PDB file of C-alpha atoms in Angstrom:
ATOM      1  CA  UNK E 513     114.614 101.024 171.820  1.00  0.00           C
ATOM      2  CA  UNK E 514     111.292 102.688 169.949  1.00  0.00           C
ATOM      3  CA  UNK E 515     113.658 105.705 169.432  1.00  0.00           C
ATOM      4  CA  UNK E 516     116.141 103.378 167.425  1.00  0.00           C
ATOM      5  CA  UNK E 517     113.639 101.227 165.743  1.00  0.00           C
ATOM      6  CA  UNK E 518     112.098 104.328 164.239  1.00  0.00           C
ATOM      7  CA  UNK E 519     115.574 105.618 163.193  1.00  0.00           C
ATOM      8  CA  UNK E 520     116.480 102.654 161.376  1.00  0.00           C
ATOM      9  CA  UNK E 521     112.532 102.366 160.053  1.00  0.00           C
ATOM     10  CA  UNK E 522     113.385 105.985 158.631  1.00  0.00           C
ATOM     11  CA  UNK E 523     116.998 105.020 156.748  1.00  0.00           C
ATOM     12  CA  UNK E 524     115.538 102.151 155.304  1.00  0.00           C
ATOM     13  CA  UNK E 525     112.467 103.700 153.488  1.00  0.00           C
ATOM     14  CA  UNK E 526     114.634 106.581 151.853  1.00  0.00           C
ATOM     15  CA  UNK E 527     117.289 103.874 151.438  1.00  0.00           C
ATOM     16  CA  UNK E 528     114.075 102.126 149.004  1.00  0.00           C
ATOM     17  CA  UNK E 529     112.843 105.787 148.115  1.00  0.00           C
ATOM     18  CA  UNK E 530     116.359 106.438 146.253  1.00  0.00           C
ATOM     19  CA  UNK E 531     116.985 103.648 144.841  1.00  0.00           C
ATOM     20  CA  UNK E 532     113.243 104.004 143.410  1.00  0.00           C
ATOM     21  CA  UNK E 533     114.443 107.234 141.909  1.00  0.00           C
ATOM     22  CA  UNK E 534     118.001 105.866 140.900  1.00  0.00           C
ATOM     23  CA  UNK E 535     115.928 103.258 138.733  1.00  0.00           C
ATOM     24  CA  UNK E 536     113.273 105.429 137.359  1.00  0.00           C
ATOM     25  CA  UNK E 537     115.981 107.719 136.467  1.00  0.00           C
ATOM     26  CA  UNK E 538     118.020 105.272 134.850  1.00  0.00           C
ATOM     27  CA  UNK E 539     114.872 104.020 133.044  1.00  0.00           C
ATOM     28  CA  UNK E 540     114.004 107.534 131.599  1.00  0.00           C
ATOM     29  CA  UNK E 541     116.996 107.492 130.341  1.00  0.00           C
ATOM     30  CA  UNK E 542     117.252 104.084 128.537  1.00  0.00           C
ATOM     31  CA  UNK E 543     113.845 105.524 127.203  1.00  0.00           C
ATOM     32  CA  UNK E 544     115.614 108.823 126.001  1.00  0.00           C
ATOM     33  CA  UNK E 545     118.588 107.000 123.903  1.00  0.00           C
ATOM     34  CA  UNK E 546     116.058 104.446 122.147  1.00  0.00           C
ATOM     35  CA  UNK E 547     114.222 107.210 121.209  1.00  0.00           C
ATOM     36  CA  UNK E 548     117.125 109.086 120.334  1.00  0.00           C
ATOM     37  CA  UNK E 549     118.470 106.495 118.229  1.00  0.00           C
ATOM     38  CA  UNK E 550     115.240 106.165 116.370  1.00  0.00           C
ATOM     39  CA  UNK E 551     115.077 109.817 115.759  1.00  0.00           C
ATOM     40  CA  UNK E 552     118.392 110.446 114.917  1.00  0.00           C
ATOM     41  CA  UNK E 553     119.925 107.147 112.906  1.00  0.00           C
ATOM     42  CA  UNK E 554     116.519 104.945 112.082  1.00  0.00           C
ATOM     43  CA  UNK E 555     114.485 107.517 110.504  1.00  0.00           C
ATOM     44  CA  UNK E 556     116.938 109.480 108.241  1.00  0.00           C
ATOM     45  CA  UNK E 557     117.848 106.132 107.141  1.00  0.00           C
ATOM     46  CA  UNK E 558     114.402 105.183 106.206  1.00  0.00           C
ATOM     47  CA  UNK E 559     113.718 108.051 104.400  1.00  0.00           C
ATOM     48  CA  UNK E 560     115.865 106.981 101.556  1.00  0.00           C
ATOM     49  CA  UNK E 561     114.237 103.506 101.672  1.00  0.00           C
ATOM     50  CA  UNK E 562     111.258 102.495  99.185  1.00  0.00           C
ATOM     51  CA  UNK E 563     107.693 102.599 100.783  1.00  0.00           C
ATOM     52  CA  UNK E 564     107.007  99.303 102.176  1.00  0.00           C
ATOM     53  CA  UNK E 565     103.348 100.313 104.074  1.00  0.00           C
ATOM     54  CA  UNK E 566     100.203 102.130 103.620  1.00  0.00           C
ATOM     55  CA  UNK E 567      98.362 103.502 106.387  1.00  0.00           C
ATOM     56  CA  UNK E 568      94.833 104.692 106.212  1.00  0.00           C
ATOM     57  CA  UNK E 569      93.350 106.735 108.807  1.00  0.00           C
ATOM     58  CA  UNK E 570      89.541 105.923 109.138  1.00  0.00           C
ATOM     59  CA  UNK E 571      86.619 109.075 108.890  1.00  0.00           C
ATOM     60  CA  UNK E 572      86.432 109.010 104.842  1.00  0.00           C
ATOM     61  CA  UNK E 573      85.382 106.281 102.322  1.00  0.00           C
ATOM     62  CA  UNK E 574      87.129 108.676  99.913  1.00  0.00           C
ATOM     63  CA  UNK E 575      90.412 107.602 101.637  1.00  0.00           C
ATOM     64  CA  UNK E 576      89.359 103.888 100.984  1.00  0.00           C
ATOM     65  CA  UNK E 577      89.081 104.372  97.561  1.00  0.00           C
ATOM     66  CA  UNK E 578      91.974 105.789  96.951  1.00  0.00           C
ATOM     67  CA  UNK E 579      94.015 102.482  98.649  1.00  0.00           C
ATOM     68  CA  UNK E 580      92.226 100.594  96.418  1.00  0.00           C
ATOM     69  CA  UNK E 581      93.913 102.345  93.843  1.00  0.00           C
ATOM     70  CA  UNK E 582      97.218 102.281  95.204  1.00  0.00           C
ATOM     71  CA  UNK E 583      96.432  98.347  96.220  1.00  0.00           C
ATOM     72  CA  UNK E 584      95.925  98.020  92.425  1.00  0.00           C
ATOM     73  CA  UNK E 585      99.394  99.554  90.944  1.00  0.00           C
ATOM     74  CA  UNK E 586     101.241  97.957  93.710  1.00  0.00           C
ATOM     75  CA  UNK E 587      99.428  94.682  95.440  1.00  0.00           C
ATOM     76  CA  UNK E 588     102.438  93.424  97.268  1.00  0.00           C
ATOM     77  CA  UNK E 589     102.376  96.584  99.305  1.00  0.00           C
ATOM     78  CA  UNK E 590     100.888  95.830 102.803  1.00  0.00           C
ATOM     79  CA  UNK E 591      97.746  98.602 103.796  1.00  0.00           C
ATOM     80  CA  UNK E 592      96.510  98.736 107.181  1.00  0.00           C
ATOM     81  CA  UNK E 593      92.854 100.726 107.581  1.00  0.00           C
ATOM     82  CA  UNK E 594      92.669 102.258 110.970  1.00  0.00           C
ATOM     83  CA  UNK E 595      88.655 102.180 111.938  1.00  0.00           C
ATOM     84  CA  UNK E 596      87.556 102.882 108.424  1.00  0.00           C
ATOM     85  CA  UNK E 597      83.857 102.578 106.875  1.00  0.00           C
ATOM     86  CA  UNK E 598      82.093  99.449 107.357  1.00  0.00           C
ATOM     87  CA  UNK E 599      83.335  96.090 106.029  1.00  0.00           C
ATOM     88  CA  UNK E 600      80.923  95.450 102.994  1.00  0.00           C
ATOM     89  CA  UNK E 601      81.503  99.170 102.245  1.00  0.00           C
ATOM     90  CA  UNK E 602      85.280  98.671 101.883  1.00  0.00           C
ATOM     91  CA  UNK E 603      85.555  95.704  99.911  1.00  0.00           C
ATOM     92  CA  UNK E 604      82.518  96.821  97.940  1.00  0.00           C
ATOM     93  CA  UNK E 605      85.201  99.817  96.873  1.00  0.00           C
ATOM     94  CA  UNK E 606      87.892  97.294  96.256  1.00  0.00           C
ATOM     95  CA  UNK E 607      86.281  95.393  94.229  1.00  0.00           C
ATOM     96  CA  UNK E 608      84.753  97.698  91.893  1.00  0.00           C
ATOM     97  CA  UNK E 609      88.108  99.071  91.323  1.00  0.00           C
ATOM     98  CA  UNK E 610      89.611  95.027  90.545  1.00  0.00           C
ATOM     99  CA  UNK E 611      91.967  95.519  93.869  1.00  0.00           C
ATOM    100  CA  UNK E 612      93.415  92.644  95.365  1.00  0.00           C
ATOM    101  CA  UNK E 613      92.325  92.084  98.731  1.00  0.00           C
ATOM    102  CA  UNK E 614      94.933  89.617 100.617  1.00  0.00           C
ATOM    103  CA  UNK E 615      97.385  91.985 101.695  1.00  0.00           C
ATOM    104  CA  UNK E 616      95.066  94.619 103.041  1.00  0.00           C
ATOM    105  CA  UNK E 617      94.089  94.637 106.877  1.00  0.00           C
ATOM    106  CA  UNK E 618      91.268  96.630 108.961  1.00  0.00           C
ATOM    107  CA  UNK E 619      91.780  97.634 112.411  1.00  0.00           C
ATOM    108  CA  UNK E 620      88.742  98.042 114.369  1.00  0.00           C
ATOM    109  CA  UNK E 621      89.886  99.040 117.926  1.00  0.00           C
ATOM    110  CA  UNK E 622      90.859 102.478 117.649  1.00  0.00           C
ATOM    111  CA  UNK E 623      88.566 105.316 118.380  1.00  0.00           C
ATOM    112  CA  UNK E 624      90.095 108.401 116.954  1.00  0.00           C
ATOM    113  CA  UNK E 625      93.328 110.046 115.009  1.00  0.00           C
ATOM    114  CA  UNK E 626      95.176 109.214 118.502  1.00  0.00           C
ATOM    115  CA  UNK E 627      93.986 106.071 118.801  1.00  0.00           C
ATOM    116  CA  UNK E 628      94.539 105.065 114.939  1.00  0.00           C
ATOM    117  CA  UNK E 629      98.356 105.388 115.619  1.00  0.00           C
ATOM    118  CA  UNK E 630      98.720 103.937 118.972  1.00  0.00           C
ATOM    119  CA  UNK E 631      96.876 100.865 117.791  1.00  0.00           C
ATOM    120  CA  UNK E 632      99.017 101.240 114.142  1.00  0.00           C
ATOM    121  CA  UNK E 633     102.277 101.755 114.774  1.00  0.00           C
ATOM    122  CA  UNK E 634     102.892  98.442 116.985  1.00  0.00           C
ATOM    123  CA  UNK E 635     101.523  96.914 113.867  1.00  0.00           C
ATOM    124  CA  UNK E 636     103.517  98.450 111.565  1.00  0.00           C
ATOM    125  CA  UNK E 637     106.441  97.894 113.442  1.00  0.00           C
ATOM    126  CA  UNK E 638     105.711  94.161 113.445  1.00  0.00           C
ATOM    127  CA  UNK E 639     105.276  94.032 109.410  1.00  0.00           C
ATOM    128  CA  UNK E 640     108.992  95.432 109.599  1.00  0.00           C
ATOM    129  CA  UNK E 641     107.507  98.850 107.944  1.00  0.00           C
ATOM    130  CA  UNK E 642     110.376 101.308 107.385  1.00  0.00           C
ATOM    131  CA  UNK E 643     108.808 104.269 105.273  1.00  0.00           C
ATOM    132  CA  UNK E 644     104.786 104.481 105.199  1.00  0.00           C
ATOM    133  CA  UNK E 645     102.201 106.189 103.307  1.00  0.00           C
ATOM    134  CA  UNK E 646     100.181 107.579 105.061  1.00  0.00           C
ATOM    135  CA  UNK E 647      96.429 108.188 103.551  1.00  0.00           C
ATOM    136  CA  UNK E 648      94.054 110.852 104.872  1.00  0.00           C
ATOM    137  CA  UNK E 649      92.248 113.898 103.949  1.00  0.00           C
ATOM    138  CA  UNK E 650      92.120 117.990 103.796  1.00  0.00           C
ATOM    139  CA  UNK E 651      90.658 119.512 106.645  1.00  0.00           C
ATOM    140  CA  UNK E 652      92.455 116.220 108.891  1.00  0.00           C
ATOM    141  CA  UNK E 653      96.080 116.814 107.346  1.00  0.00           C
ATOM    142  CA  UNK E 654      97.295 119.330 109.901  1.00  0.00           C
ATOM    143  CA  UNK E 655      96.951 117.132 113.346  1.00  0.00           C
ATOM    144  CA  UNK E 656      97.490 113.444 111.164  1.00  0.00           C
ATOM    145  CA  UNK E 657     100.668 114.833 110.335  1.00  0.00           C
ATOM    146  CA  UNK E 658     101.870 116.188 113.410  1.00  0.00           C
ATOM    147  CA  UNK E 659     100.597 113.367 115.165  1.00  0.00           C
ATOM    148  CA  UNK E 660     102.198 111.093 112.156  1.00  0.00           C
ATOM    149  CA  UNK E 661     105.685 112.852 112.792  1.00  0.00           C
ATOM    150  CA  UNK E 662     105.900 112.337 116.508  1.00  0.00           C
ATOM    151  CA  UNK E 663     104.113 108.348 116.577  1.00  0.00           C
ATOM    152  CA  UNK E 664     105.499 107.045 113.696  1.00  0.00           C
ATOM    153  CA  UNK E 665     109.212 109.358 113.482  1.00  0.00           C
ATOM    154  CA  UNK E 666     109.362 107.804 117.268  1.00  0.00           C
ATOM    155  CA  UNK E 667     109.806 104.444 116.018  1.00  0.00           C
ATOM    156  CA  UNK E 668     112.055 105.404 113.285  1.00  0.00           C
ATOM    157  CA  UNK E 669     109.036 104.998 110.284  1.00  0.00           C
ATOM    158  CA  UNK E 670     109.496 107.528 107.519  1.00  0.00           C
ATOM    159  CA  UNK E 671     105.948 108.768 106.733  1.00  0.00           C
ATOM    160  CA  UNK E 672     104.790 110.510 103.266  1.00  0.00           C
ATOM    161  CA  UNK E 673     101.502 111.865 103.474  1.00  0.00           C
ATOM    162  CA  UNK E 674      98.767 111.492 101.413  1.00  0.00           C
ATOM    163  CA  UNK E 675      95.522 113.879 100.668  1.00  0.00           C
ATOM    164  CA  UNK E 676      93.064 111.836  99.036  1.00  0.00           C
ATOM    165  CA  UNK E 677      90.671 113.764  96.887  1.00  0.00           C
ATOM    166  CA  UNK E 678      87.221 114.653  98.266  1.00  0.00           C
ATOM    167  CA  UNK E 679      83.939 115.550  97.448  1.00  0.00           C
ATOM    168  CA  UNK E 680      81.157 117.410  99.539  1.00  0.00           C
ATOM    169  CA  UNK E 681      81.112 119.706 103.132  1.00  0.00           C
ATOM    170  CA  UNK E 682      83.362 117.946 105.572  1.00  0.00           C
ATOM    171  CA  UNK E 683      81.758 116.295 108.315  1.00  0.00           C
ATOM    172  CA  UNK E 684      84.833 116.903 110.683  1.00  0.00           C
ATOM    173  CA  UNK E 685      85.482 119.821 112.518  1.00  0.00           C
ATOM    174  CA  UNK E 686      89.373 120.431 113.392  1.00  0.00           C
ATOM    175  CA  UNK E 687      90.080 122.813 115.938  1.00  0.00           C
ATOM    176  CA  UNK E 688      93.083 124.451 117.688  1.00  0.00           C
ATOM    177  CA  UNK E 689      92.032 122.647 121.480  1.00  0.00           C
ATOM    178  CA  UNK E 690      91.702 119.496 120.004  1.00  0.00           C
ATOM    179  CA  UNK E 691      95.204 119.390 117.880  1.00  0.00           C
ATOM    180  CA  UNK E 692      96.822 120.959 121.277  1.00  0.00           C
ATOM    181  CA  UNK E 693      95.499 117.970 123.523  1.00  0.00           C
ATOM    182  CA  UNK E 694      96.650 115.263 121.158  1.00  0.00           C
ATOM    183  CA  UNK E 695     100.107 116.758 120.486  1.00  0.00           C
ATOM    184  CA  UNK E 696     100.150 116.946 124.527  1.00  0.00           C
ATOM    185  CA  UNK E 697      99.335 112.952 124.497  1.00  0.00           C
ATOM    186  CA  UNK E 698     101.649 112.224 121.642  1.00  0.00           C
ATOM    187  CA  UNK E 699     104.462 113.333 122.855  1.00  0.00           C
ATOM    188  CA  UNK E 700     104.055 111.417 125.720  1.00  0.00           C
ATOM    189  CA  UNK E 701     103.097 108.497 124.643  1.00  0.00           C
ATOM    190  CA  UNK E 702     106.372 108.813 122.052  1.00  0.00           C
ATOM    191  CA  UNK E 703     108.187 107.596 125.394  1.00  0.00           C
ATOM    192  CA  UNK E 704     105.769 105.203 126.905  1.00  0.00           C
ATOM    193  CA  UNK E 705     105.646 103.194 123.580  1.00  0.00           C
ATOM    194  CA  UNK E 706     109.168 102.627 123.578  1.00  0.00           C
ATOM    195  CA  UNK E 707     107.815  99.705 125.608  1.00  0.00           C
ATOM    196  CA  UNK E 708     104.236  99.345 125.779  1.00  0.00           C
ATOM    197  CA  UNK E 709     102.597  97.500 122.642  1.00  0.00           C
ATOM    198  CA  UNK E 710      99.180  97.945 122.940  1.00  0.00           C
ATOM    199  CA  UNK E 711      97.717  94.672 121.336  1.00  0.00           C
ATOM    200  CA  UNK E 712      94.364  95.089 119.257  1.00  0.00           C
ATOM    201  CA  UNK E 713      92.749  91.658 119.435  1.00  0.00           C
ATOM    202  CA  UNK E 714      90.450  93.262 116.291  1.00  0.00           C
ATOM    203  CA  UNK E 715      92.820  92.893 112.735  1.00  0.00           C
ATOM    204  CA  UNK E 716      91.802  91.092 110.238  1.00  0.00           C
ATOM    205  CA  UNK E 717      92.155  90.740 106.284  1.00  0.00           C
ATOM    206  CA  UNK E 718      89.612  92.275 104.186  1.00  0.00           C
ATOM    207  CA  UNK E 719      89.716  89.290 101.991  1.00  0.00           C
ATOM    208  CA  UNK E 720      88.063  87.442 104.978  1.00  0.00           C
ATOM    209  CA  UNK E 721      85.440  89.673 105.624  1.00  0.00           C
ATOM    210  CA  UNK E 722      81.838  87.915 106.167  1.00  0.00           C
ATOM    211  CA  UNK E 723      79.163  89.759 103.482  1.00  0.00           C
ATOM    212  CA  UNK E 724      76.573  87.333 104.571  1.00  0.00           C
ATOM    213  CA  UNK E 725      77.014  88.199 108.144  1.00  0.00           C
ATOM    214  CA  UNK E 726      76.195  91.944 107.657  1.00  0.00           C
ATOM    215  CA  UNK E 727      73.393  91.601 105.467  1.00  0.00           C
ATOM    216  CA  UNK E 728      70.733  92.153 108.644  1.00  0.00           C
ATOM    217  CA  UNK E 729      73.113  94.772 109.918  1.00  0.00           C
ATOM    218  CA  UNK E 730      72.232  98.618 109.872  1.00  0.00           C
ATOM    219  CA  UNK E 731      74.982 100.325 108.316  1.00  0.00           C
ATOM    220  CA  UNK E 732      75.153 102.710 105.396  1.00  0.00           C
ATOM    221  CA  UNK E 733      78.406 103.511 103.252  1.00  0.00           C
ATOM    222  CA  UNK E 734      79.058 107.738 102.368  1.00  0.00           C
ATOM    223  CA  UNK E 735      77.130 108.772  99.070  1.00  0.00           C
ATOM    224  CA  UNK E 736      80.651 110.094  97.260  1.00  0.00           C
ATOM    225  CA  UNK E 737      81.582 106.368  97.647  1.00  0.00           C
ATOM    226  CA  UNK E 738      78.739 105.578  94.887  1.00  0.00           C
ATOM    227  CA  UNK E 739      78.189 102.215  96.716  1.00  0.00           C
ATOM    228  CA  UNK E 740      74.931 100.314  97.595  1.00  0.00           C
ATOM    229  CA  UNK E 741      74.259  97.948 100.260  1.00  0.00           C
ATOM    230  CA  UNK E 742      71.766  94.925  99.146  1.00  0.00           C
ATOM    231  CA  UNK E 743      70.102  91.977 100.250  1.00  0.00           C
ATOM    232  CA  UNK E 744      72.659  89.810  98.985  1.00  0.00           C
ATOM    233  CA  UNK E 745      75.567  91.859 100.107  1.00  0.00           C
ATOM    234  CA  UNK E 746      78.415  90.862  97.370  1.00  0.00           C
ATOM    235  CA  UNK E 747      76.494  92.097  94.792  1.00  0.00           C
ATOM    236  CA  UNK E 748      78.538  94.715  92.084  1.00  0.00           C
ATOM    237  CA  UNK E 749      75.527  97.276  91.711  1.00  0.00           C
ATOM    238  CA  UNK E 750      76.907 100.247  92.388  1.00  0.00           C
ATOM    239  CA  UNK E 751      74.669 103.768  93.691  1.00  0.00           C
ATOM    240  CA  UNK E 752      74.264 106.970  96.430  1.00  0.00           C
ATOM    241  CA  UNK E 753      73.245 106.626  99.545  1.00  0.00           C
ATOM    242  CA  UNK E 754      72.721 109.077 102.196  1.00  0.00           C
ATOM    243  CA  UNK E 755      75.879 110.007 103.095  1.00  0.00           C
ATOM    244  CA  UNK E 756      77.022 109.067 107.323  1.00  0.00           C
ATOM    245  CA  UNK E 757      80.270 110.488 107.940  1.00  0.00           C
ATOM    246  CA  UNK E 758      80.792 113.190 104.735  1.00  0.00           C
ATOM    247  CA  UNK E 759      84.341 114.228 105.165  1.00  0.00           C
ATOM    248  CA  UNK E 760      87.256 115.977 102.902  1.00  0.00           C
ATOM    249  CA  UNK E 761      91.964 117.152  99.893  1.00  0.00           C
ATOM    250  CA  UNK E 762      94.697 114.686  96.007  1.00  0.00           C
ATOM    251  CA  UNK E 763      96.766 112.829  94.048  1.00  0.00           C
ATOM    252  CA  UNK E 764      97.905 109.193  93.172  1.00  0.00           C
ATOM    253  CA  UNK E 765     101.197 108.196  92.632  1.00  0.00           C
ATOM    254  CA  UNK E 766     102.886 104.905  91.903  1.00  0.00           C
ATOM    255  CA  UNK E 767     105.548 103.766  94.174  1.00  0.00           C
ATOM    256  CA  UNK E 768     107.803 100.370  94.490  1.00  0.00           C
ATOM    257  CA  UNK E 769     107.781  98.305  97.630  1.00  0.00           C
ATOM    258  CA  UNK E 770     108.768  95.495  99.368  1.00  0.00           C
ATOM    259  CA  UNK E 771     106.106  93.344 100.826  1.00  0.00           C
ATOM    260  CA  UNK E 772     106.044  92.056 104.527  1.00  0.00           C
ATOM    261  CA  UNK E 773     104.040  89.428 105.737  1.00  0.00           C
ATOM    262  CA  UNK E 774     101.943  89.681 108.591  1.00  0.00           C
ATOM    263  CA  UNK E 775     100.954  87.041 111.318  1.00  0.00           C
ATOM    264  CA  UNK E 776      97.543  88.737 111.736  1.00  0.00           C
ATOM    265  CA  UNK E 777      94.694  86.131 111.260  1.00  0.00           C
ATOM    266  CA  UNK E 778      90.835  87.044 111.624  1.00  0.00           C
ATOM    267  CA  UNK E 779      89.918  86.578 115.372  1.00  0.00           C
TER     268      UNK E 779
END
């Protein structure tokens, strides 16, 4: 009777232990054509299609400056700033250059170049964003495009990079170990966020952005931004400050786009 019990006890956990496999397997492979279909019809598709998004990948205010300028020649164009410089020092930049400031969002969750796209795409995808420009500098353009390729050509989203120009020694030091790890964790996560969204709770307009509420804060913006923080925070004067994160690259172009709205509001 033991003898029996244990028999049947045996058959029915690799009974559960296949069927496990049969549905992990059959998962992994739902995985595989989504992807595949992204990869293969989505993003040669979008490539012909106008740029309808601007990503900018925080670590330079020279980066932030040059969406301002792009905001400026095309203001319908949705821009999404990935963990860029602090608040006042942003819309300081925009509005010295007379950019509008409604259809640009900061994203203050992510952590690094990894974390910039696993935070941006999902929000990207939900602005409907089929071809993207994406904004970042020199010495960062080997692992943001690689990275660019697999998290955003995943999803289908076309991406055209951009090297803003840059003064100074940059403050970021690329290197072969860390490009290999997050290639290793892209490509992974290209499967995994077939179907997990991470949510950041953190997106909000820069148009809303409190000036008041930083005025007791300690922050300083980069001294090739030409900015200056005051007592009265809104104010338009305008000069160096020691420079915190002195990074690096060119070019502006003009571009047509459609514009998406967005259901992000200001937590």
């Amino acid at each position: 009777m033991k003898i029996q019990f244990g028999f049947n006890g045996g058959r029915k956990y690799k009974l559960i232990w296949r069927s496990l496999i049969i549905l992990m397997v059959f998962c992994l492979a739902l995985l595989g054509l989504h992807l595949a279909f992204n990869l293969v019809i989505k993003l040669p598709r979008n490539a012909k299609s106008p740029v309808d998004g601007v990503l900018v990948l925080g670590g330079s205010i020279s980066r932030e400056i040059y969406a301002a300028k792009l905001a400026q020649q095309n203001p319908k164009i949705p821009i999404l700033i990935t963990r860029g410089s602090p608040d006042p020092c942003i819309v300081w930049v925009f509005q010295r250059a007379k950019s509008p400031m409604n259809n640009v969002w900061l994203e203050i969750c992510s952590r690094s170049t990894f974390t910039n796209f696993m935070f941006g795409v999902p929000i990207l995808e939900n602005w409907q964003v089929q071809k993207v420009k994406l904004i970042t500098s020199g010495t960062h353009i080997a692992r943001a495009k690689w990275l660019a390729k697999i998290l955003l050509g995943s999803h289908g989203i076309w991406v055209d990079l951009i090297v803003a120009p840059e003064k100074g020694v940059p403050g970021n030091h690329e290197s072969w170990a860390k490009t290999g790890v997050d290639l290793t964790r892209s490509v992974i996560w290209a499967f995994l966020s077939q179907i997990i969204k991470p949510h950041c709770s953190e997106v909000y307009r820069l148009s809303g952005v409190d000036l008041e509420a930083w005025e007791d804060r300690n922050f300083a913006c980069e001294r090739q931004g030409g900015l200056k923080q005051n007592s009265r925070g809104a104010s338009h004067r305008y000069s160096a400050l020691k420079a915190t994160r002195p990074r690096v690259g060119h070019g502006v172009q003009a571009f047509e786009v459609t514009s998406k709205d967005s259901h992000f509001v200001r937590p």
